[in-house]
PDB file of C-alpha atoms in Angstrom:
ATOM      1  CA  MET R1320       1.268 -29.754  49.707  1.00  0.00           C
ATOM      2  CA  HIS R1321       3.547 -32.508  47.279  1.00  0.00           C
ATOM      3  CA  PRO R1322       7.026 -33.386  49.387  1.00  0.00           C
ATOM      4  CA  LYS R1323       9.428 -34.963  47.673  1.00  0.00           C
ATOM      5  CA  ARG R1324       9.136 -39.027  48.232  1.00  0.00           C
ATOM      6  CA  PHE R1325      11.720 -41.376  48.244  1.00  0.00           C
ATOM      7  CA  PRO R1326       9.760 -44.867  46.976  1.00  0.00           C
ATOM      8  CA  ARG R1327      13.438 -46.777  47.223  1.00  0.00           C
ATOM      9  CA  CYS R1328      12.929 -46.567  50.921  1.00  0.00           C
ATOM     10  CA  TYR R1329      10.412 -49.420  50.790  1.00  0.00           C
ATOM     11  CA  GLU R1330      12.832 -51.856  48.179  1.00  0.00           C
ATOM     12  CA  ILE R1331      15.823 -51.477  50.416  1.00  0.00           C
ATOM     13  CA  ASP R1332      16.608 -54.614  52.673  1.00  0.00           C
ATOM     14  CA  TRP R1333      18.583 -52.214  55.392  1.00  0.00           C
ATOM     15  CA  ARG R1334      20.080 -54.078  57.741  1.00  0.00           C
ATOM     16  CA  SER R1335      22.378 -55.157  55.232  1.00  0.00           C
ATOM     17  CA  ARG R1336      23.528 -52.140  53.766  1.00  0.00           C
ATOM     18  CA  ILE R1337      24.947 -51.703  57.722  1.00  0.00           C
ATOM     19  CA  ILE R1338      28.671 -51.254  57.675  1.00  0.00           C
ATOM     20  CA  ALA R1339      29.210 -50.951  60.979  1.00  0.00           C
ATOM     21  CA  LEU R1340      27.076 -50.784  64.254  1.00  0.00           C
ATOM     22  CA  GLU R1341      29.450 -48.548  67.083  1.00  0.00           C
ATOM     23  CA  GLU R1342      28.316 -47.205  70.452  1.00  0.00           C
ATOM     24  CA  SER R1343      28.500 -43.513  69.121  1.00  0.00           C
ATOM     25  CA  TYR R1344      27.701 -43.753  65.201  1.00  0.00           C
ATOM     26  CA  VAL R1345      26.400 -45.973  63.035  1.00  0.00           C
ATOM     27  CA  VAL R1346      28.004 -46.632  59.050  1.00  0.00           C
ATOM     28  CA  LEU R1347      25.796 -46.748  56.156  1.00  0.00           C
ATOM     29  CA  ASP R1348      25.949 -48.149  52.660  1.00  0.00           C
ATOM     30  CA  LYS R1349      23.343 -45.336  51.168  1.00  0.00           C
ATOM     31  CA  PRO R1350      20.949 -46.621  48.362  1.00  0.00           C
ATOM     32  CA  ALA R1351      21.001 -44.424  45.309  1.00  0.00           C
ATOM     33  CA  GLY R1352      17.800 -42.897  44.953  1.00  0.00           C
ATOM     34  CA  THR R1353      17.417 -41.871  48.836  1.00  0.00           C
ATOM     35  CA  SER R1354      17.976 -38.676  50.958  1.00  0.00           C
ATOM     36  CA  VAL R1355      20.759 -39.248  54.054  1.00  0.00           C
ATOM     37  CA  GLY R1356      18.567 -37.359  56.687  1.00  0.00           C
ATOM     38  CA  GLU R1357      15.540 -36.005  56.670  1.00  0.00           C
ATOM     39  CA  THR R1358      13.696 -33.129  53.366  1.00  0.00           C
ATOM     40  CA  ILE R1359      11.727 -30.161  53.341  1.00  0.00           C
ATOM     41  CA  GLY R1360       8.146 -31.834  53.745  1.00  0.00           C
ATOM     42  CA  ASN R1361       9.918 -35.569  54.292  1.00  0.00           C
ATOM     43  CA  ILE R1362      10.743 -36.642  57.648  1.00  0.00           C
ATOM     44  CA  GLU R1363       9.654 -40.023  57.091  1.00  0.00           C
ATOM     45  CA  GLU R1364      11.637 -41.361  53.991  1.00  0.00           C
ATOM     46  CA  SER R1365      15.313 -41.130  54.731  1.00  0.00           C
ATOM     47  CA  CYS R1366      18.354 -43.038  54.968  1.00  0.00           C
ATOM     48  CA  ALA R1367      18.174 -41.835  59.091  1.00  0.00           C
ATOM     49  CA  THR R1368      14.779 -42.970  59.565  1.00  0.00           C
ATOM     50  CA  PHE R1369      14.798 -46.846  57.812  1.00  0.00           C
ATOM     51  CA  ALA R1370      18.373 -47.442  59.504  1.00  0.00           C
ATOM     52  CA  THR R1371      17.008 -46.275  62.887  1.00  0.00           C
ATOM     53  CA  ARG R1372      14.109 -49.239  62.700  1.00  0.00           C
ATOM     54  CA  ALA R1373      16.484 -51.860  60.836  1.00  0.00           C
ATOM     55  CA  LEU R1374      18.637 -51.590  63.723  1.00  0.00           C
ATOM     56  CA  GLY R1375      15.229 -51.619  66.474  1.00  0.00           C
ATOM     57  CA  LEU R1376      17.198 -48.535  67.944  1.00  0.00           C
ATOM     58  CA  THR R1377      15.392 -46.141  70.686  1.00  0.00           C
ATOM     59  CA  ILE R1378      17.075 -42.861  69.699  1.00  0.00           C
ATOM     60  CA  PRO R1379      16.721 -41.944  65.987  1.00  0.00           C
ATOM     61  CA  LEU R1380      20.111 -41.939  64.300  1.00  0.00           C
ATOM     62  CA  MET R1381      21.483 -38.375  63.310  1.00  0.00           C
ATOM     63  CA  THR R1382      23.013 -37.023  59.712  1.00  0.00           C
ATOM     64  CA  THR R1383      26.708 -36.061  59.900  1.00  0.00           C
ATOM     65  CA  HIS R1384      27.504 -35.129  57.028  1.00  0.00           C
ATOM     66  CA  GLN R1385      25.654 -35.630  53.210  1.00  0.00           C
ATOM     67  CA  ILE R1386      25.860 -37.200  50.141  1.00  0.00           C
ATOM     68  CA  ASP R1387      23.874 -37.112  47.034  1.00  0.00           C
ATOM     69  CA  ASN R1388      20.308 -38.591  46.646  1.00  0.00           C
ATOM     70  CA  CYS R1389      21.685 -40.268  43.131  1.00  0.00           C
ATOM     71  CA  THR R1390      25.041 -40.727  44.911  1.00  0.00           C
ATOM     72  CA  GLU R1391      25.502 -44.319  46.707  1.00  0.00           C
ATOM     73  CA  GLY R1392      27.827 -45.113  49.360  1.00  0.00           C
ATOM     74  CA  CYS R1393      29.489 -45.457  52.920  1.00  0.00           C
ATOM     75  CA  VAL R1394      28.206 -42.665  55.091  1.00  0.00           C
ATOM     76  CA  VAL R1395      28.628 -42.039  58.722  1.00  0.00           C
ATOM     77  CA  LEU R1396      25.182 -41.711  61.135  1.00  0.00           C
ATOM     78  CA  ALA R1397      25.483 -40.366  64.942  1.00  0.00           C
ATOM     79  CA  ARG R1398      23.927 -42.139  67.556  1.00  0.00           C
ATOM     80  CA  ASN R1399      23.421 -39.649  70.104  1.00  0.00           C
ATOM     81  CA  LYS R1400      24.295 -35.673  69.998  1.00  0.00           C
ATOM     82  CA  GLU R1401      27.807 -35.599  71.187  1.00  0.00           C
ATOM     83  CA  TYR R1402      29.115 -37.546  68.734  1.00  0.00           C
ATOM     84  CA  CYS R1403      27.346 -35.684  65.851  1.00  0.00           C
ATOM     85  CA  SER R1404      28.980 -32.712  67.213  1.00  0.00           C
ATOM     86  CA  ILE R1405      32.265 -34.903  67.335  1.00  0.00           C
ATOM     87  CA  PHE R1406      32.194 -35.828  63.302  1.00  0.00           C
ATOM     88  CA  HIS R1407      31.206 -32.040  62.846  1.00  0.00           C
ATOM     89  CA  SER R1408      34.588 -30.465  64.260  1.00  0.00           C
ATOM     90  CA  LYS R1409      36.556 -33.670  61.997  1.00  0.00           C
ATOM     91  CA  ILE R1410      35.142 -32.700  59.336  1.00  0.00           C
ATOM     92  CA  ARG R1411      35.349 -28.376  59.625  1.00  0.00           C
ATOM     93  CA  GLU R1412      38.974 -29.993  60.729  1.00  0.00           C
ATOM     94  CA  ARG R1413      39.768 -32.245  57.754  1.00  0.00           C
ATOM     95  CA  LYS R1414      40.305 -35.394  59.749  1.00  0.00           C
ATOM     96  CA  VAL R1415      38.017 -36.656  57.630  1.00  0.00           C
ATOM     97  CA  LYS R1416      38.777 -38.699  54.014  1.00  0.00           C
ATOM     98  CA  LYS R1417      36.507 -39.255  51.835  1.00  0.00           C
ATOM     99  CA  ILE R1418      37.359 -41.558  49.004  1.00  0.00           C
ATOM    100  CA  TYR R1419      35.008 -42.101  45.913  1.00  0.00           C
ATOM    101  CA  LEU R1420      34.338 -44.185  42.558  1.00  0.00           C
ATOM    102  CA  ALA R1421      33.525 -42.747  39.366  1.00  0.00           C
ATOM    103  CA  LEU R1422      32.151 -43.861  36.001  1.00  0.00           C
ATOM    104  CA  ALA R1423      32.736 -41.690  33.586  1.00  0.00           C
ATOM    105  CA  ALA R1424      32.126 -41.176  30.248  1.00  0.00           C
ATOM    106  CA  SER R1425      35.680 -40.047  29.029  1.00  0.00           C
ATOM    107  CA  PRO R1426      39.403 -40.608  30.525  1.00  0.00           C
ATOM    108  CA  LEU R1427      40.175 -38.156  32.853  1.00  0.00           C
ATOM    109  CA  PRO R1428      44.032 -37.582  33.665  1.00  0.00           C
ATOM    110  CA  ILE R1429      46.052 -38.410  36.652  1.00  0.00           C
ATOM    111  CA  GLY R1430      46.323 -35.979  39.704  1.00  0.00           C
ATOM    112  CA  ILE R1431      44.543 -32.768  41.159  1.00  0.00           C
ATOM    113  CA  ILE R1432      41.935 -31.174  39.388  1.00  0.00           C
ATOM    114  CA  LYS R1433      40.969 -27.801  40.795  1.00  0.00           C
ATOM    115  CA  HIS R1434      37.966 -24.969  39.658  1.00  0.00           C
ATOM    116  CA  TYR R1435      36.400 -23.018  41.365  1.00  0.00           C
ATOM    117  CA  MET R1436      32.438 -22.929  42.172  1.00  0.00           C
ATOM    118  CA  ARG R1437      29.758 -19.840  42.293  1.00  0.00           C
ATOM    119  CA  PRO R1438      28.720 -19.341  46.038  1.00  0.00           C
ATOM    120  CA  ILE R1439      25.236 -19.578  44.958  1.00  0.00           C
ATOM    121  CA  ASN R1440      23.320 -22.259  46.529  1.00  0.00           C
ATOM    122  CA  MET R1441      21.163 -23.473  43.899  1.00  0.00           C
ATOM    123  CA  ALA R1442      21.311 -26.087  40.932  1.00  0.00           C
ATOM    124  CA  PRO R1443      23.368 -26.538  38.897  1.00  0.00           C
ATOM    125  CA  ARG R1444      26.466 -25.944  40.408  1.00  0.00           C
ATOM    126  CA  LEU R1445      28.525 -23.539  38.126  1.00  0.00           C
ATOM    127  CA  VAL R1446      31.942 -23.929  37.812  1.00  0.00           C
ATOM    128  CA  SER R1447      34.933 -22.433  36.102  1.00  0.00           C
ATOM    129  CA  GLU R1448      38.656 -22.831  35.848  1.00  0.00           C
ATOM    130  CA  ASP R1449      40.365 -19.600  36.157  1.00  0.00           C
ATOM    131  CA  PHE R1450      39.731 -17.395  39.592  1.00  0.00           C
ATOM    132  CA  ILE R1451      36.914 -15.817  40.147  1.00  0.00           C
ATOM    133  CA  LYS R1452      36.529 -13.937  42.940  1.00  0.00           C
ATOM    134  CA  GLY R1453      34.513 -15.109  45.597  1.00  0.00           C
ATOM    135  CA  TRP R1454      34.340 -18.084  44.166  1.00  0.00           C
ATOM    136  CA  HIS R1455      34.828 -21.093  46.024  1.00  0.00           C
ATOM    137  CA  ILE R1456      37.809 -23.149  45.315  1.00  0.00           C
ATOM    138  CA  CYS R1457      37.168 -27.003  44.461  1.00  0.00           C
ATOM    139  CA  GLN R1458      39.417 -29.575  44.248  1.00  0.00           C
ATOM    140  CA  LEU R1459      40.120 -33.242  44.021  1.00  0.00           C
ATOM    141  CA  GLU R1460      42.398 -35.869  43.113  1.00  0.00           C
ATOM    142  CA  VAL R1461      42.387 -38.503  40.519  1.00  0.00           C
ATOM    143  CA  LEU R1462      44.235 -41.741  41.706  1.00  0.00           C
ATOM    144  CA  GLU R1463      43.332 -44.173  39.205  1.00  0.00           C
ATOM    145  CA  CYS R1464      41.601 -43.974  35.988  1.00  0.00           C
ATOM    146  CA  ARG R1465      40.434 -47.076  34.556  1.00  0.00           C
ATOM    147  CA  LYS R1466      39.015 -48.132  31.039  1.00  0.00           C
ATOM    148  CA  ILE R1467      35.976 -50.453  31.089  1.00  0.00           C
ATOM    149  CA  PRO R1468      33.055 -51.358  29.524  1.00  0.00           C
ATOM    150  CA  TRP R1469      30.028 -49.798  29.121  1.00  0.00           C
ATOM    151  CA  PRO R1470      27.278 -50.897  31.520  1.00  0.00           C
ATOM    152  CA  THR R1471      25.310 -52.641  29.754  1.00  0.00           C
ATOM    153  CA  ILE R1472      21.352 -51.488  29.023  1.00  0.00           C
ATOM    154  CA  LEU R1473      19.199 -54.383  31.621  1.00  0.00           C
ATOM    155  CA  VAL R1474      22.329 -53.144  34.411  1.00  0.00           C
ATOM    156  CA  GLN R1475      21.420 -49.630  33.925  1.00  0.00           C
ATOM    157  CA  ASP R1476      17.555 -50.385  33.805  1.00  0.00           C
ATOM    158  CA  GLU R1477      18.200 -52.447  37.009  1.00  0.00           C
ATOM    159  CA  TYR R1478      19.503 -49.574  38.889  1.00  0.00           C
ATOM    160  CA  CYS R1479      17.610 -46.740  37.173  1.00  0.00           C
ATOM    161  CA  VAL R1480      20.573 -45.082  35.261  1.00  0.00           C
ATOM    162  CA  GLU R1481      19.691 -43.044  32.992  1.00  0.00           C
ATOM    163  CA  ASP R1482      20.722 -42.835  29.089  1.00  0.00           C
ATOM    164  CA  CYS R1483      21.681 -39.048  29.103  1.00  0.00           C
ATOM    165  CA  GLY R1484      22.275 -39.202  25.119  1.00  0.00           C
ATOM    166  CA  TRP R1485      26.367 -39.672  24.924  1.00  0.00           C
ATOM    167  CA  PRO R1486      27.263 -40.284  21.544  1.00  0.00           C
ATOM    168  CA  SER R1487      29.977 -43.068  22.350  1.00  0.00           C
ATOM    169  CA  GLN R1488      28.790 -45.551  24.705  1.00  0.00           C
ATOM    170  CA  ASP R1489      31.231 -48.451  24.008  1.00  0.00           C
ATOM    171  CA  TYR R1490      34.005 -48.193  26.871  1.00  0.00           C
ATOM    172  CA  ALA R1491      33.300 -46.135  30.818  1.00  0.00           C
ATOM    173  CA  TYR R1492      36.037 -44.784  33.155  1.00  0.00           C
ATOM    174  CA  GLU R1493      36.316 -45.726  36.502  1.00  0.00           C
ATOM    175  CA  CYS R1494      38.179 -42.977  38.705  1.00  0.00           C
ATOM    176  CA  LYS R1495      39.587 -43.134  42.155  1.00  0.00           C
ATOM    177  CA  ILE R1496      39.281 -39.975  43.436  1.00  0.00           C
ATOM    178  CA  ASN R1497      40.251 -38.373  46.784  1.00  0.00           C
ATOM    179  CA  LEU R1498      38.115 -35.245  47.601  1.00  0.00           C
ATOM    180  CA  LEU R1499      39.850 -32.666  48.951  1.00  0.00           C
ATOM    181  CA  THR R1500      37.247 -29.970  49.370  1.00  0.00           C
ATOM    182  CA  GLY R1501      33.846 -31.046  49.888  1.00  0.00           C
ATOM    183  CA  ARG R1502      31.561 -28.596  48.028  1.00  0.00           C
ATOM    184  CA  THR R1503      27.947 -30.243  46.771  1.00  0.00           C
ATOM    185  CA  HIS R1504      27.700 -31.230  43.478  1.00  0.00           C
ATOM    186  CA  GLN R1505      31.568 -31.072  43.616  1.00  0.00           C
ATOM    187  CA  ILE R1506      32.585 -34.474  41.420  1.00  0.00           C
ATOM    188  CA  ARG R1507      29.576 -34.060  39.189  1.00  0.00           C
ATOM    189  CA  ALA R1508      30.116 -30.279  38.002  1.00  0.00           C
ATOM    190  CA  GLN R1509      34.352 -31.247  37.727  1.00  0.00           C
ATOM    191  CA  PHE R1510      33.879 -34.201  35.964  1.00  0.00           C
ATOM    192  CA  ALA R1511      31.270 -32.364  33.528  1.00  0.00           C
ATOM    193  CA  ALA R1512      34.006 -29.608  32.935  1.00  0.00           C
ATOM    194  CA  CYS R1513      36.352 -32.021  32.067  1.00  0.00           C
ATOM    195  CA  LYS R1514      34.148 -33.087  29.687  1.00  0.00           C
ATOM    196  CA  ALA R1515      33.856 -36.260  31.201  1.00  0.00           C
ATOM    197  CA  PRO R1516      30.468 -36.484  32.581  1.00  0.00           C
ATOM    198  CA  ILE R1517      29.649 -38.619  35.067  1.00  0.00           C
ATOM    199  CA  ILE R1518      26.984 -41.995  33.465  1.00  0.00           C
ATOM    200  CA  GLY R1519      23.373 -41.293  34.291  1.00  0.00           C
ATOM    201  CA  ASP R1520      23.693 -37.487  35.602  1.00  0.00           C
ATOM    202  CA  SER R1521      21.129 -36.716  34.099  1.00  0.00           C
ATOM    203  CA  MET R1522      22.132 -32.734  35.668  1.00  0.00           C
ATOM    204  CA  TYR R1523      25.397 -31.739  34.307  1.00  0.00           C
ATOM    205  CA  MET R1524      25.469 -34.173  31.270  1.00  0.00           C
ATOM    206  CA  HIS R1525      23.204 -32.432  28.576  1.00  0.00           C
ATOM    207  CA  ALA R1526      25.675 -29.539  29.294  1.00  0.00           C
ATOM    208  CA  ALA R1527      28.529 -31.159  28.520  1.00  0.00           C
ATOM    209  CA  ILE R1528      27.216 -32.553  25.202  1.00  0.00           C
ATOM    210  CA  ALA R1529      25.692 -29.368  24.429  1.00  0.00           C
ATOM    211  CA  GLU R1530      29.543 -27.499  25.319  1.00  0.00           C
ATOM    212  CA  MET R1531      31.302 -29.820  23.258  1.00  0.00           C
ATOM    213  CA  THR R1532      28.826 -29.361  20.482  1.00  0.00           C
ATOM    214  CA  ASN R1533      29.350 -25.198  20.514  1.00  0.00           C
ATOM    215  CA  PRO R1534      32.647 -24.380  22.458  1.00  0.00           C
ATOM    216  CA  GLY R1535      31.649 -21.347  23.201  1.00  0.00           C
ATOM    217  CA  LEU R1536      28.246 -21.858  25.175  1.00  0.00           C
ATOM    218  CA  ASN R1537      29.999 -22.053  28.480  1.00  0.00           C
ATOM    219  CA  PRO R1538      30.974 -18.920  29.571  1.00  0.00           C
ATOM    220  CA  PHE R1539      33.026 -20.321  32.378  1.00  0.00           C
ATOM    221  CA  GLY R1540      34.408 -22.531  29.988  1.00  0.00           C
ATOM    222  CA  LYS R1541      37.619 -23.194  27.816  1.00  0.00           C
ATOM    223  CA  TYR R1542      36.509 -21.708  25.074  1.00  0.00           C
ATOM    224  CA  LYS R1543      34.584 -18.859  26.928  1.00  0.00           C
ATOM    225  CA  ARG R1544      33.979 -15.070  25.264  1.00  0.00           C
ATOM    226  CA  ASP R1545      34.516 -11.761  25.926  1.00  0.00           C
ATOM    227  CA  PHE R1546      31.591 -10.058  26.637  1.00  0.00           C
ATOM    228  CA  ILE R1547      30.939  -6.615  25.418  1.00  0.00           C
ATOM    229  CA  SER R1548      28.636  -5.917  28.648  1.00  0.00           C
ATOM    230  CA  GLU R1549      27.460  -7.040  31.632  1.00  0.00           C
ATOM    231  CA  SER R1550      24.037  -7.751  30.831  1.00  0.00           C
ATOM    232  CA  GLU R1551      25.469  -9.904  28.264  1.00  0.00           C
ATOM    233  CA  LYS R1552      27.454 -11.632  30.241  1.00  0.00           C
ATOM    234  CA  GLU R1553      24.415 -12.469  32.697  1.00  0.00           C
ATOM    235  CA  THR R1554      22.167 -13.709  29.514  1.00  0.00           C
ATOM    236  CA  ALA R1555      25.204 -16.221  28.393  1.00  0.00           C
ATOM    237  CA  GLU R1556      24.522 -17.534  32.103  1.00  0.00           C
ATOM    238  CA  VAL R1557      21.289 -17.992  32.127  1.00  0.00           C
ATOM    239  CA  ASN R1558      21.634 -19.746  28.950  1.00  0.00           C
ATOM    240  CA  TRP R1559      24.542 -22.098  30.161  1.00  0.00           C
ATOM    241  CA  ILE R1560      22.343 -22.771  33.332  1.00  0.00           C
ATOM    242  CA  ALA R1561      19.974 -23.625  30.901  1.00  0.00           C
ATOM    243  CA  GLN R1562      21.420 -26.672  28.665  1.00  0.00           C
ATOM    244  CA  HIS R1563      21.570 -28.510  32.225  1.00  0.00           C
ATOM    245  CA  GLY R1564      19.033 -31.072  32.321  1.00  0.00           C
ATOM    246  CA  LYS R1565      17.092 -32.331  35.778  1.00  0.00           C
ATOM    247  CA  GLU R1566      18.400 -34.191  38.608  1.00  0.00           C
ATOM    248  CA  PRO R1567      18.582 -37.813  38.272  1.00  0.00           C
ATOM    249  CA  ARG R1568      16.154 -39.838  39.475  1.00  0.00           C
ATOM    250  CA  VAL R1569      17.799 -43.002  41.079  1.00  0.00           C
ATOM    251  CA  ALA R1570      21.272 -43.385  40.310  1.00  0.00           C
ATOM    252  CA  ILE R1571      24.328 -42.309  38.486  1.00  0.00           C
ATOM    253  CA  GLY R1572      27.719 -43.819  38.274  1.00  0.00           C
ATOM    254  CA  LEU R1573      29.056 -42.162  41.924  1.00  0.00           C
ATOM    255  CA  GLN R1574      29.923 -43.950  44.648  1.00  0.00           C
ATOM    256  CA  ALA R1575      31.189 -43.209  48.008  1.00  0.00           C
ATOM    257  CA  CYS R1576      33.756 -45.879  48.071  1.00  0.00           C
ATOM    258  CA  GLN R1577      35.740 -45.392  51.814  1.00  0.00           C
ATOM    259  CA  ILE R1578      35.496 -43.309  54.271  1.00  0.00           C
ATOM    260  CA  SER R1579      38.056 -43.018  57.597  1.00  0.00           C
ATOM    261  CA  TRP R1580      39.376 -40.457  60.001  1.00  0.00           C
ATOM    262  CA  ASP R1581      41.603 -40.451  62.755  1.00  0.00           C
ATOM    263  CA  GLU R1582      44.545 -40.754  60.087  1.00  0.00           C
ATOM    264  CA  ASP R1583      43.260 -43.868  59.189  1.00  0.00           C
ATOM    265  CA  GLU R1584      42.446 -44.989  62.960  1.00  0.00           C
ATOM    266  CA  HIS R1585      38.557 -45.670  61.515  1.00  0.00           C
ATOM    267  CA  ILE R1586      37.972 -46.577  57.673  1.00  0.00           C
ATOM    268  CA  TYR R1587      35.358 -48.225  56.469  1.00  0.00           C
ATOM    269  CA  LYS R1588      34.220 -49.422  53.280  1.00  0.00           C
ATOM    270  CA  ALA R1589      31.215 -50.030  50.996  1.00  0.00           C
ATOM    271  CA  GLY R1590      30.392 -52.593  48.670  1.00  0.00           C
ATOM    272  CA  LEU R1591      31.172 -52.903  44.883  1.00  0.00           C
ATOM    273  CA  PRO R1592      28.914 -49.795  42.954  1.00  0.00           C
ATOM    274  CA  TRP R1593      26.213 -50.807  41.207  1.00  0.00           C
ATOM    275  CA  TRP R1594      28.186 -50.869  37.517  1.00  0.00           C
ATOM    276  CA  ARG R1595      30.021 -53.846  39.235  1.00  0.00           C
ATOM    277  CA  ARG R1596      27.626 -56.331  40.733  1.00  0.00           C
TER     278      ARG R1596
END
């Protein structure tokens, strides 16, 4: 009765967002605030639907992988079922390489960052620095981290980026990331766990700020407490989840800036991220 809507679909010049048009696939520079494919209750307002129309294709484009609605950047859409299956196989065989740009509120060290993610398909995604049996390993590699000015209020307003109350807003840190595992919300959750949440990420930045104020609040964090009972631990987990905010409305400081596969035989790059335009 109340489907999730994506009005930003009607504001975009979709033809200008096409990076590549090939015989078997299309590479799209996805705008933030849109869904890659159809959602429950809304098969109309998606990147696949609007890109299909912009290109005048008779066969609808098909999703091969996902990035969050609030993330912009490279997405591969298949032009037929055969290539959709082929690309899924490439992802499973780890032949697809994804590079991201993240605009973080604090600096991160160069190198591999590892966490373990709770195996529950529900936001927020909880992560732990320590191994927990049954939790999924999350790994990313920070390739670069450079200090840049925090985006101005005018720029944030233009791209509907939310002010989540980070205490210091003089400088931000643009990180280039090699995503080694592709978990949902992985970069967002891992950066927040490192006290470097992504700018505009209303879900995870609120929790990062709460943990900075009260270091023992996160039952899976560096300063986690020892619990005397399982019920006490469950209560702490529920309280920690409550510190997280709602999913961002439009954009956060995260872009899938490059995608490649077959050992860089195919390589595609997105345009400038919103904070550099």
